[in-house]
Coordinates of N, CA, C and O in Angstrom, one line a residue:
M1 N 107.4 72.0 53.9 CA 106.1 71.8 54.5 C 105.6 73.1 55.2 O 106.3 73.6 56.0
N2 N 104.5 73.5 54.8 CA 104.0 74.8 55.3 C 102.8 74.6 56.2 O 101.7 74.5 55.7
I3 N 103.0 74.3 57.4 CA 101.9 74.1 58.3 C 101.5 75.4 59.1 O 102.4 76.0 59.7
K4 N 100.3 75.7 58.9 CA 99.8 77.0 59.6 C 99.6 76.6 61.1 O 98.9 75.7 61.4
E5 N 100.2 77.4 62.0 CA 100.0 77.3 63.4 C 98.7 77.8 63.8 O 98.3 78.9 63.4
Q6 N 98.0 77.0 64.5 CA 96.6 77.5 65.0 C 96.7 77.8 66.5 O 97.3 77.2 67.3
S7 N 96.0 78.9 66.8 CA 95.9 79.3 68.2 C 94.9 78.3 68.9 O 94.0 77.7 68.2
W8 N 95.2 78.0 70.1 CA 94.3 77.1 70.9 C 92.9 77.5 70.9 O 92.0 76.7 71.1
R9 N 92.7 78.8 70.8 CA 91.3 79.3 70.9 C 90.6 79.5 69.6 O 89.4 79.9 69.6
E10 N 91.3 79.3 68.5 CA 90.7 79.6 67.2 C 89.5 78.7 67.0 O 89.6 77.5 67.2
G11 N 88.4 79.3 66.7 CA 87.2 78.5 66.5 C 86.5 78.2 67.8 O 85.4 77.6 67.8
K12 N 87.0 78.6 68.9 CA 86.4 78.3 70.2 C 85.9 79.5 70.9 O 85.4 79.4 72.0
T13 N 86.1 80.7 70.4 CA 85.7 81.9 71.0 C 84.2 81.9 71.4 O 83.8 82.2 72.5
K14 N 83.4 81.6 70.4 CA 82.0 81.6 70.6 C 81.6 80.6 71.7 O 80.8 80.8 72.6
E15 N 82.2 79.4 71.6 CA 81.9 78.3 72.6 C 82.3 78.8 74.0 O 81.6 78.6 75.0
M16 N 83.5 79.5 74.2 CA 83.9 80.0 75.5 C 82.9 81.1 76.0 O 82.6 81.1 77.2
I17 N 82.5 82.0 75.1 CA 81.6 83.0 75.5 C 80.3 82.4 76.0 O 79.7 82.8 77.1
N18 N 79.7 81.4 75.3 CA 78.5 80.8 75.7 C 78.7 80.1 77.0 O 77.8 80.1 77.9
E19 N 79.8 79.4 77.2 CA 80.0 78.7 78.5 C 80.1 79.7 79.7 O 79.4 79.5 80.7
V20 N 80.8 80.9 79.5 CA 80.8 81.9 80.6 C 79.4 82.4 80.8 O 79.0 82.6 82.0
L21 N 78.7 82.8 79.8 CA 77.4 83.4 80.0 C 76.4 82.4 80.6 O 75.6 82.7 81.5
S22 N 76.4 81.1 80.2 CA 75.5 80.1 80.8 C 75.9 79.9 82.3 O 75.0 79.6 83.1
G23 N 77.2 80.0 82.6 CA 77.6 79.8 84.0 C 77.2 81.0 84.9 O 76.7 80.9 86.0
F24 N 77.3 82.2 84.3 CA 77.0 83.5 84.9 C 75.5 83.6 85.3 O 75.2 84.1 86.3
F25 N 74.7 83.1 84.4 CA 73.2 83.2 84.6 C 72.7 81.9 85.1 O 71.6 81.4 84.6
S26 N 73.4 81.2 86.0 CA 72.9 79.9 86.5 C 72.6 80.0 88.0 O 73.1 80.9 88.7
L27 N 71.8 79.0 88.5 CA 71.6 78.9 89.9 C 72.8 78.6 90.7 O 73.1 79.1 91.8
S28 N 73.7 77.8 90.1 CA 75.0 77.4 90.7 C 75.8 78.7 91.0 O 76.5 78.8 92.0
F29 N 75.9 79.6 90.0 CA 76.6 80.8 90.2 C 76.1 81.7 91.4 O 76.8 82.1 92.2
L30 N 74.8 81.8 91.4 CA 74.1 82.6 92.5 C 74.4 81.9 93.8 O 74.7 82.6 94.8
K31 N 74.3 80.6 93.9 CA 74.6 79.9 95.2 C 76.1 80.2 95.6 O 76.4 80.4 96.8
A32 N 77.0 80.1 94.7 CA 78.4 80.3 95.0 C 78.7 81.7 95.5 O 79.4 81.9 96.4
I33 N 78.1 82.7 94.8 CA 78.2 84.1 95.2 C 77.7 84.3 96.6 O 78.3 84.9 97.5
M34 N 76.5 83.8 96.9 CA 75.8 84.0 98.2 C 76.7 83.3 99.3 O 76.8 83.8 100.4
A35 N 77.2 82.1 99.0 CA 78.0 81.4 100.0 C 79.3 82.2 100.3 O 79.7 82.3 101.4
S36 N 79.9 82.8 99.3 CA 81.1 83.6 99.4 C 80.8 84.8 100.3 O 81.6 85.1 101.2
I37 N 79.7 85.5 100.0 CA 79.4 86.7 100.8 C 79.1 86.3 102.2 O 79.5 87.0 103.2
A38 N 78.3 85.2 102.4 CA 78.0 84.8 103.8 C 79.3 84.4 104.6 O 79.5 84.8 105.7
Y39 N 80.2 83.7 103.9 CA 81.5 83.3 104.6 C 82.3 84.6 104.9 O 82.8 84.7 106.0
Y40 N 82.4 85.6 104.0 CA 83.1 86.8 104.2 C 82.5 87.5 105.4 O 83.2 88.0 106.3
I41 N 81.2 87.7 105.5 CA 80.5 88.3 106.6 C 80.8 87.6 107.9 O 81.2 88.2 108.9
H42 N 80.8 86.3 107.9 CA 81.1 85.5 109.1 C 82.5 85.7 109.6 O 82.8 85.8 110.8
E43 N 83.4 85.6 108.6 CA 84.9 85.6 109.0 C 85.4 87.0 109.3 O 86.3 87.2 110.0
H44 N 84.8 88.1 108.7 CA 85.4 89.4 108.7 C 84.6 90.5 109.3 O 85.1 91.6 109.5
V45 N 83.3 90.3 109.5 CA 82.4 91.4 109.8 C 81.7 91.2 111.2 O 81.8 92.0 112.1
I46 N 81.0 90.1 111.3 CA 80.1 89.9 112.5 C 80.9 90.0 113.8 O 80.4 90.6 114.8
W47 N 82.1 89.4 113.9 CA 82.8 89.4 115.2 C 83.2 90.8 115.6 O 83.4 91.0 116.8
R48 N 83.4 91.7 114.7 CA 83.9 93.0 115.0 C 82.9 93.8 115.9 O 83.3 94.6 116.7
K49 N 81.6 93.5 115.8 CA 80.6 94.1 116.7 C 80.5 93.5 118.0 O 79.9 94.0 119.0
K50 N 81.1 92.2 118.2 CA 81.0 91.5 119.4 C 82.2 91.6 120.3 O 82.1 91.4 121.6
I51 N 83.4 91.9 119.8 CA 84.6 91.9 120.5 C 84.6 93.1 121.6 O 84.0 94.1 121.3
K52 N 85.2 92.8 122.7 CA 85.2 93.8 123.8 C 86.6 94.5 123.8 O 87.6 93.7 123.8
Y53 N 86.7 95.8 123.9 CA 88.0 96.4 123.8 C 88.0 97.7 124.6 O 87.0 98.3 124.9
Q54 N 89.2 98.1 125.0 CA 89.5 99.4 125.7 C 90.5 100.1 124.9 O 91.6 99.7 124.7
G55 N 90.1 101.2 124.3 CA 91.0 102.1 123.5 C 91.3 101.5 122.1 O 90.4 100.9 121.5
D56 N 92.5 101.7 121.7 CA 92.8 101.5 120.3 C 93.3 100.0 120.1 O 93.9 99.4 121.0
Y57 N 92.9 99.4 119.0 CA 93.4 98.1 118.6 C 93.4 98.0 117.1 O 92.7 98.7 116.4
R58 N 94.2 97.0 116.6 CA 94.2 96.7 115.2 C 94.3 95.2 115.0 O 95.1 94.5 115.6
I59 N 93.3 94.7 114.2 CA 93.3 93.3 113.9 C 93.3 93.2 112.3 O 92.4 93.8 111.7
H60 N 94.3 92.5 111.8 CA 94.4 92.3 110.4 C 93.2 91.6 109.8 O 92.6 90.8 110.4
S61 N 92.8 92.0 108.6 CA 91.7 91.4 107.9 C 91.8 89.9 107.7 O 90.8 89.2 107.5
R62 N 93.0 89.4 107.7 CA 93.1 87.9 107.5 C 93.2 87.1 108.8 O 93.5 85.9 108.8
A63 N 93.0 87.8 109.9 CA 93.0 87.1 111.2 C 91.6 86.4 111.3 O 90.6 86.8 110.8
S64 N 91.6 85.3 112.0 CA 90.4 84.5 112.2 C 90.0 84.6 113.7 O 90.8 84.2 114.6
I65 N 88.8 85.0 114.0 CA 88.4 85.3 115.3 C 87.1 84.4 115.6 O 86.2 84.4 114.8
R66 N 87.1 83.7 116.7 CA 85.9 82.8 117.1 C 85.5 83.2 118.5 O 86.3 83.5 119.4
N67 N 84.2 83.3 118.6 CA 83.5 83.6 119.9 C 84.0 85.0 120.4 O 84.5 85.1 121.5
A68 N 83.9 86.0 119.5 CA 84.5 87.3 119.8 C 83.9 87.9 121.1 O 84.5 88.7 121.7
Q69 N 82.7 87.5 121.5 CA 82.1 88.0 122.7 C 82.9 87.6 123.9 O 82.7 88.2 125.0
N70 N 83.8 86.7 123.8 CA 84.6 86.2 124.9 C 86.1 86.6 124.7 O 87.0 86.0 125.3
I71 N 86.3 87.6 123.9 CA 87.7 88.1 123.7 C 87.7 89.6 124.1 O 86.9 90.4 123.8
Y72 N 88.7 89.8 125.0 CA 88.8 91.2 125.7 C 90.2 91.7 125.3 O 91.2 91.1 125.6
L73 N 90.2 92.9 124.7 CA 91.4 93.6 124.3 C 91.7 94.8 125.1 O 90.8 95.6 125.3
G74 N 92.9 94.9 125.6 CA 93.4 96.1 126.3 C 93.6 97.2 125.3 O 93.4 97.0 124.1
N75 N 94.3 98.3 125.7 CA 94.6 99.3 124.8 C 95.8 99.0 123.9 O 96.8 98.4 124.5
N76 N 95.8 99.4 122.7 CA 97.0 99.2 121.8 C 97.4 97.8 121.6 O 98.5 97.4 121.6
V77 N 96.4 96.9 121.3 CA 96.6 95.5 120.9 C 96.8 95.4 119.4 O 96.0 96.0 118.7
R78 N 97.8 94.7 118.9 CA 98.0 94.5 117.5 C 98.0 93.0 117.2 O 98.9 92.3 117.7
I79 N 97.1 92.6 116.4 CA 97.0 91.2 116.0 C 97.2 91.2 114.5 O 96.4 91.8 113.7
T80 N 98.2 90.5 114.0 CA 98.6 90.6 112.6 C 98.0 89.5 111.8 O 97.1 88.7 112.2
M81 N 98.4 89.5 110.5 CA 97.8 88.6 109.5 C 97.9 87.1 109.9 O 98.9 86.7 110.5
D82 N 96.9 86.3 109.5 CA 96.9 84.9 109.6 C 96.9 84.3 111.0 O 97.2 83.2 111.2
C83 N 96.5 85.2 112.0 CA 96.4 84.7 113.3 C 95.0 84.0 113.6 O 94.0 84.4 112.9
C84 N 95.0 83.0 114.4 CA 93.7 82.4 114.9 C 93.6 82.7 116.3 O 94.4 82.2 117.1
I85 N 92.6 83.4 116.7 CA 92.3 83.8 118.1 C 90.9 83.2 118.4 O 89.9 83.8 118.0
W86 N 90.9 82.0 119.0 CA 89.7 81.3 119.2 C 89.4 81.0 120.6 O 89.9 80.1 121.3
A87 N 88.5 81.9 121.1 CA 87.9 81.6 122.4 C 86.8 80.6 122.2 O 86.5 80.2 121.1
E88 N 86.2 80.1 123.3 CA 85.1 79.1 123.3 C 83.9 79.8 123.9 O 83.9 80.9 124.3
Q89 N 82.8 79.0 123.9 CA 81.5 79.5 124.4 C 81.6 79.8 125.9 O 81.0 80.8 126.4
N90 N 82.4 79.1 126.6 CA 82.5 79.3 128.1 C 83.9 79.6 128.6 O 84.2 79.4 129.7
S91 N 84.7 80.1 127.7 CA 86.1 80.5 128.1 C 86.5 81.7 127.3 O 85.9 82.0 126.3
K92 N 87.5 82.4 127.8 CA 87.8 83.7 127.2 C 89.3 83.9 127.0 O 90.1 83.2 127.6
I93 N 89.6 84.8 126.1 CA 91.0 85.2 125.9 C 91.1 86.7 126.3 O 90.3 87.5 125.8
I94 N 92.0 87.0 127.2 CA 92.1 88.4 127.7 C 93.5 88.9 127.4 O 94.5 88.3 127.7
F95 N 93.5 90.0 126.7 CA 94.8 90.7 126.3 C 95.0 91.9 127.2 O 94.0 92.7 127.3
G96 N 96.2 92.1 127.7 CA 96.5 93.4 128.4 C 96.8 94.5 127.4 O 96.4 94.4 126.2
D97 N 97.4 95.5 127.9 CA 97.7 96.7 127.0 C 99.0 96.5 126.3 O 99.9 95.7 126.8
N98 N 99.2 97.1 125.1 CA 100.4 97.1 124.4 C 100.9 95.7 124.0 O 102.1 95.3 124.2
V99 N 100.0 94.8 123.5 CA 100.3 93.5 123.1 C 100.5 93.4 121.6 O 99.7 93.9 120.9
L100 N 101.6 92.7 121.2 CA 101.9 92.5 119.8 C 101.8 91.0 119.6 O 102.4 90.2 120.3
V101 N 101.0 90.7 118.5 CA 100.8 89.3 118.2 C 101.3 89.1 116.7 O 100.7 89.7 115.8
G102 N 102.4 88.3 116.5 CA 103.0 88.2 115.2 C 102.2 87.4 114.2 O 101.3 86.7 114.6
P103 N 102.6 87.4 113.0 CA 101.8 86.7 111.9 C 101.7 85.2 112.2 O 102.7 84.6 112.6
G104 N 100.6 84.7 112.0 CA 100.4 83.3 112.1 C 100.3 82.7 113.5 O 100.2 81.5 113.7
A105 N 100.3 83.6 114.5 CA 100.2 83.1 115.9 C 98.8 82.5 116.1 O 97.8 83.0 115.5
K106 N 98.7 81.5 117.0 CA 97.4 80.9 117.2 C 97.1 80.7 118.7 O 98.1 80.4 119.5
M107 N 95.9 80.9 119.1 CA 95.5 80.8 120.5 C 94.2 80.0 120.6 O 93.2 80.5 119.9
F108 N 94.1 78.9 121.3 CA 92.9 78.1 121.4 C 92.5 77.8 122.8 O 93.3 77.3 123.5
C109 N 91.3 78.2 123.2 CA 90.9 78.0 124.6 C 90.3 76.6 124.8 O 90.0 76.2 125.9
G110 N 90.0 75.9 123.7 CA 89.3 74.6 123.9 C 90.0 73.4 123.2 O 90.9 73.6 122.3
N111 N 89.6 72.2 123.6 CA 90.1 71.0 123.0 C 89.0 70.0 122.9 O 88.1 70.0 123.7
H112 N 89.0 69.2 121.8 CA 88.0 68.1 121.7 C 88.4 67.0 122.6 O 89.5 66.8 123.0
G113 N 87.4 66.3 123.0 CA 87.6 65.0 123.8 C 88.3 64.0 122.9 O 88.2 64.1 121.7
A114 N 89.0 63.1 123.5 CA 89.8 62.1 122.8 C 89.7 60.7 123.4 O 90.6 59.9 123.2
K115 N 88.6 60.4 124.0 CA 88.4 59.1 124.6 C 88.0 58.1 123.6 O 87.4 58.4 122.6
L116 N 88.5 56.8 123.8 CA 88.1 55.7 122.9 C 86.8 55.1 123.5 O 86.8 54.1 124.1
N117 N 85.7 55.8 123.2 CA 84.4 55.4 123.8 C 83.3 55.2 122.7 O 82.2 55.1 123.0
G118 N 83.7 55.1 121.5 CA 82.8 54.9 120.4 C 82.1 56.1 119.9 O 81.4 56.1 118.9
V119 N 82.4 57.3 120.5 CA 81.9 58.5 120.0 C 83.0 59.3 119.3 O 84.1 59.4 119.8
P120 N 82.7 59.7 118.0 CA 83.8 60.4 117.3 C 84.3 61.7 118.1 O 83.4 62.3 118.8
M121 N 85.5 62.0 118.0 CA 86.1 63.1 118.7 C 85.3 64.4 118.5 O 85.2 65.2 119.4
V122 N 84.9 64.6 117.3 CA 84.2 65.9 117.0 C 82.9 66.0 117.8 O 82.5 67.2 118.0
Y123 N 82.3 64.9 118.3 CA 81.1 65.0 119.1 C 81.4 64.9 120.6 O 80.4 65.0 121.4
Q124 N 82.6 64.6 121.0 CA 82.9 64.4 122.4 C 82.9 65.8 123.1 O 83.0 66.8 122.5
E125 N 82.7 65.7 124.4 CA 82.7 66.9 125.3 C 84.0 67.7 125.1 O 85.1 67.1 125.2
R126 N 83.9 69.0 125.0 CA 85.1 69.8 124.9 C 85.6 70.2 126.3 O 84.8 70.4 127.2
T127 N 86.9 70.4 126.4 CA 87.4 71.1 127.6 C 87.8 72.5 127.2 O 88.3 72.8 126.1
E128 N 87.6 73.4 128.2 CA 87.8 74.8 127.9 C 88.5 75.4 129.1 O 88.2 75.2 130.2
K129 N 89.5 76.3 128.8 CA 90.2 77.1 129.9 C 90.6 78.4 129.3 O 90.9 78.5 128.1
D130 N 90.5 79.5 130.1 CA 90.9 80.8 129.7 C 92.3 81.0 129.3 O 93.2 80.2 129.9
I131 N 92.7 81.9 128.5 CA 94.0 82.3 128.2 C 94.1 83.8 128.6 O 93.3 84.6 128.2
T132 N 95.2 84.1 129.4 CA 95.4 85.5 129.8 C 96.7 86.0 129.4 O 97.7 85.3 129.6
I133 N 96.8 87.1 128.7 CA 98.1 87.7 128.3 C 98.2 89.1 128.9 O 97.3 89.9 128.9
G134 N 99.4 89.2 129.6 CA 99.6 90.5 130.4 C 99.9 91.7 129.5 O 99.7 91.6 128.3
N135 N 100.4 92.7 130.1 CA 100.7 94.0 129.4 C 102.1 93.9 128.8 O 103.0 93.2 129.4
D136 N 102.3 94.6 127.8 CA 103.6 94.7 127.1 C 104.2 93.3 126.8 O 105.4 93.0 127.1
V137 N 103.4 92.5 126.1 CA 103.8 91.2 125.7 C 104.0 91.1 124.2 O 103.2 91.7 123.5
W138 N 105.0 90.4 123.8 CA 105.2 90.1 122.4 C 105.1 88.6 122.1 O 105.9 87.9 122.7
I139 N 104.2 88.3 121.3 CA 104.0 86.9 120.9 C 104.5 86.7 119.5 O 103.9 87.3 118.5
G140 N 105.6 85.9 119.3 CA 106.2 85.8 118.0 C 105.4 85.1 117.0 O 104.5 84.4 117.3
A141 N 105.8 85.3 115.7 CA 105.2 84.7 114.6 C 105.1 83.2 114.7 O 106.0 82.5 115.2
N142 N 104.0 82.6 114.3 CA 103.7 81.2 114.2 C 103.8 80.5 115.6 O 104.0 79.3 115.6
S143 N 103.6 81.2 116.6 CA 103.6 80.5 117.9 C 102.2 80.1 118.2 O 101.2 80.5 117.7
V144 N 102.1 79.1 119.2 CA 100.8 78.6 119.6 C 100.7 78.7 121.1 O 101.6 78.3 121.8
I145 N 99.6 79.3 121.5 CA 99.3 79.4 122.9 C 98.1 78.5 123.2 O 97.0 78.6 122.6
T146 N 98.3 77.5 124.1 CA 97.2 76.5 124.4 C 96.3 77.0 125.5 O 96.6 77.9 126.3
S147 N 95.2 76.3 125.7 CA 94.2 76.6 126.7 C 94.8 76.6 128.1 O 95.6 75.8 128.4
G148 N 94.3 77.5 128.9 CA 94.7 77.6 130.3 C 96.0 78.3 130.6 O 96.5 78.4 131.8
V149 N 96.7 78.9 129.6 CA 98.0 79.5 129.8 C 97.8 81.0 130.2 O 96.9 81.7 129.7
N150 N 98.7 81.4 131.1 CA 98.8 82.8 131.5 C 100.2 83.3 131.2 O 101.1 82.7 131.6
I151 N 100.2 84.4 130.4 CA 101.5 85.0 130.0 C 101.7 86.3 130.8 O 100.9 87.2 130.7
G152 N 102.8 86.3 131.6 CA 103.0 87.5 132.5 C 103.4 88.7 131.8 O 103.8 88.7 130.6
D153 N 103.3 89.9 132.5 CA 103.6 91.2 131.9 C 105.1 91.2 131.4 O 106.0 90.6 132.0
G154 N 105.3 91.8 130.3 CA 106.7 92.0 129.7 C 107.3 90.7 129.1 O 108.5 90.8 128.8
A155 N 106.5 89.7 129.0 CA 107.1 88.4 128.4 C 107.2 88.5 126.9 O 106.5 89.3 126.2
I156 N 108.1 87.7 126.4 CA 108.3 87.5 125.0 C 108.2 86.0 124.6 O 108.9 85.2 125.3
V157 N 107.4 85.7 123.7 CA 107.3 84.3 123.2 C 108.0 84.2 121.9 O 107.6 84.9 120.9
A158 N 109.1 83.4 121.8 CA 109.8 83.3 120.5 C 109.0 82.8 119.4 O 108.1 81.9 119.6
A159 N 109.3 83.2 118.2 CA 108.6 82.7 117.0 C 108.6 81.1 117.0 O 109.7 80.5 117.3
G160 N 107.5 80.6 116.6 CA 107.4 79.1 116.4 C 107.3 78.3 117.7 O 107.3 77.1 117.7
S161 N 107.2 79.0 118.8 CA 107.1 78.3 120.1 C 105.6 77.7 120.3 O 104.7 78.2 119.8
V162 N 105.6 76.7 121.1 CA 104.3 76.1 121.6 C 104.2 76.3 123.1 O 105.0 75.6 123.8
V163 N 103.4 77.2 123.6 CA 103.3 77.5 125.0 C 102.2 76.7 125.6 O 101.0 76.9 125.3
T164 N 102.6 75.8 126.5 CA 101.6 74.9 127.2 C 101.5 75.1 128.7 O 100.7 74.6 129.3
K165 N 102.4 76.0 129.2 CA 102.5 76.3 130.6 C 102.6 77.8 130.8 O 103.0 78.5 129.9
D166 N 102.3 78.3 132.0 CA 102.3 79.7 132.3 C 103.7 80.2 132.0 O 104.7 79.6 132.2
V167 N 103.8 81.5 131.6 CA 105.1 82.2 131.3 C 105.2 83.3 132.4 O 104.4 84.2 132.5
P168 N 106.3 83.3 133.1 CA 106.6 84.3 134.1 C 106.8 85.7 133.5 O 107.2 85.8 132.4
S169 N 106.5 86.7 134.3 CA 106.7 88.1 133.8 C 108.1 88.3 133.4 O 109.1 87.8 134.0
N170 N 108.3 89.2 132.4 CA 109.6 89.6 132.0 C 110.6 88.5 131.6 O 111.8 88.6 131.7
C171 N 110.0 87.4 131.1 CA 110.9 86.2 130.6 C 110.7 86.1 129.1 O 109.6 86.4 128.6
I172 N 111.7 85.5 128.5 CA 111.7 85.1 127.1 C 111.6 83.6 127.1 O 112.4 82.9 127.7
V173 N 110.5 83.1 126.4 CA 110.4 81.6 126.3 C 110.5 81.2 124.8 O 110.1 82.0 123.9
G174 N 110.9 80.0 124.6 CA 110.9 79.5 123.2 C 111.0 78.0 123.2 O 111.3 77.3 124.2
G175 N 110.7 77.4 122.1 CA 110.8 76.0 121.9 C 109.5 75.3 121.9 O 108.4 75.9 122.0
I176 N 109.5 73.9 121.7 CA 108.4 73.1 121.7 C 108.6 71.9 122.7 O 109.4 71.0 122.4
P177 N 108.0 71.9 123.8 CA 107.2 73.0 124.4 C 108.1 74.1 124.9 O 109.2 74.0 125.1
A178 N 107.5 75.3 125.0 CA 108.2 76.5 125.3 C 108.8 76.4 126.7 O 108.1 76.0 127.7
K179 N 110.0 76.8 126.9 CA 110.7 76.9 128.2 C 111.4 78.3 128.3 O 111.7 78.9 127.3
V180 N 111.6 78.7 129.6 CA 112.3 80.0 129.8 C 113.7 79.9 129.2 O 114.5 79.0 129.5
I181 N 114.0 80.9 128.4 CA 115.4 81.0 127.8 C 116.2 81.9 128.6 O 117.4 81.6 129.0
K182 N 115.6 83.1 129.0 CA 116.3 84.0 129.9 C 115.3 85.1 130.3 O 114.2 85.2 129.8
K183 N 115.8 85.9 131.3 CA 115.0 87.0 131.8 C 115.3 88.2 130.9 O 116.4 88.4 130.4
R184 N 114.4 89.1 130.7 CA 114.6 90.4 130.0 C 115.5 91.3 130.8 O 115.3 91.3 132.0
N185 N 116.3 92.0 130.2 CA 117.2 93.0 130.9 C 116.4 94.3 131.0 O 115.8 94.8 130.2

């Protein structure tokens, strides 16, 4: 039995080209491109002109910044990839000098309301509190800093920690919720 193997695309090349061209020259394509450009500008461009800083800083292109007008960076702040740094309309995040923020770390100044009052949580009044990070602080990868937290100078937040209370200066904290592990030497 001599069966000729056929390629999956045999006889379909013209059909594939027509499909690509009709998609390329469509209103749907134009809408998708414009939405992608608008999203990119929102996520990666606009906030850069609003953020307040002193001296040098580096923020990875994959970091997500919200309400940049309420984010204050000291000198030599490093925010790495996949971080979420979200201030709110009426609260701020303040970074001291020489702060390192590991990949995937998250900081949120606000919370949705959660009352059982017939109003969906997304529409309930938000609570907001500032976050303050001292000088020479290292925030480990995938850690979470919640609203109202103050992190003292020289502190280290271990990777994966959830910080819900103030961190004393020169202490290492870790866990969920984060607790003091030891003082730095």
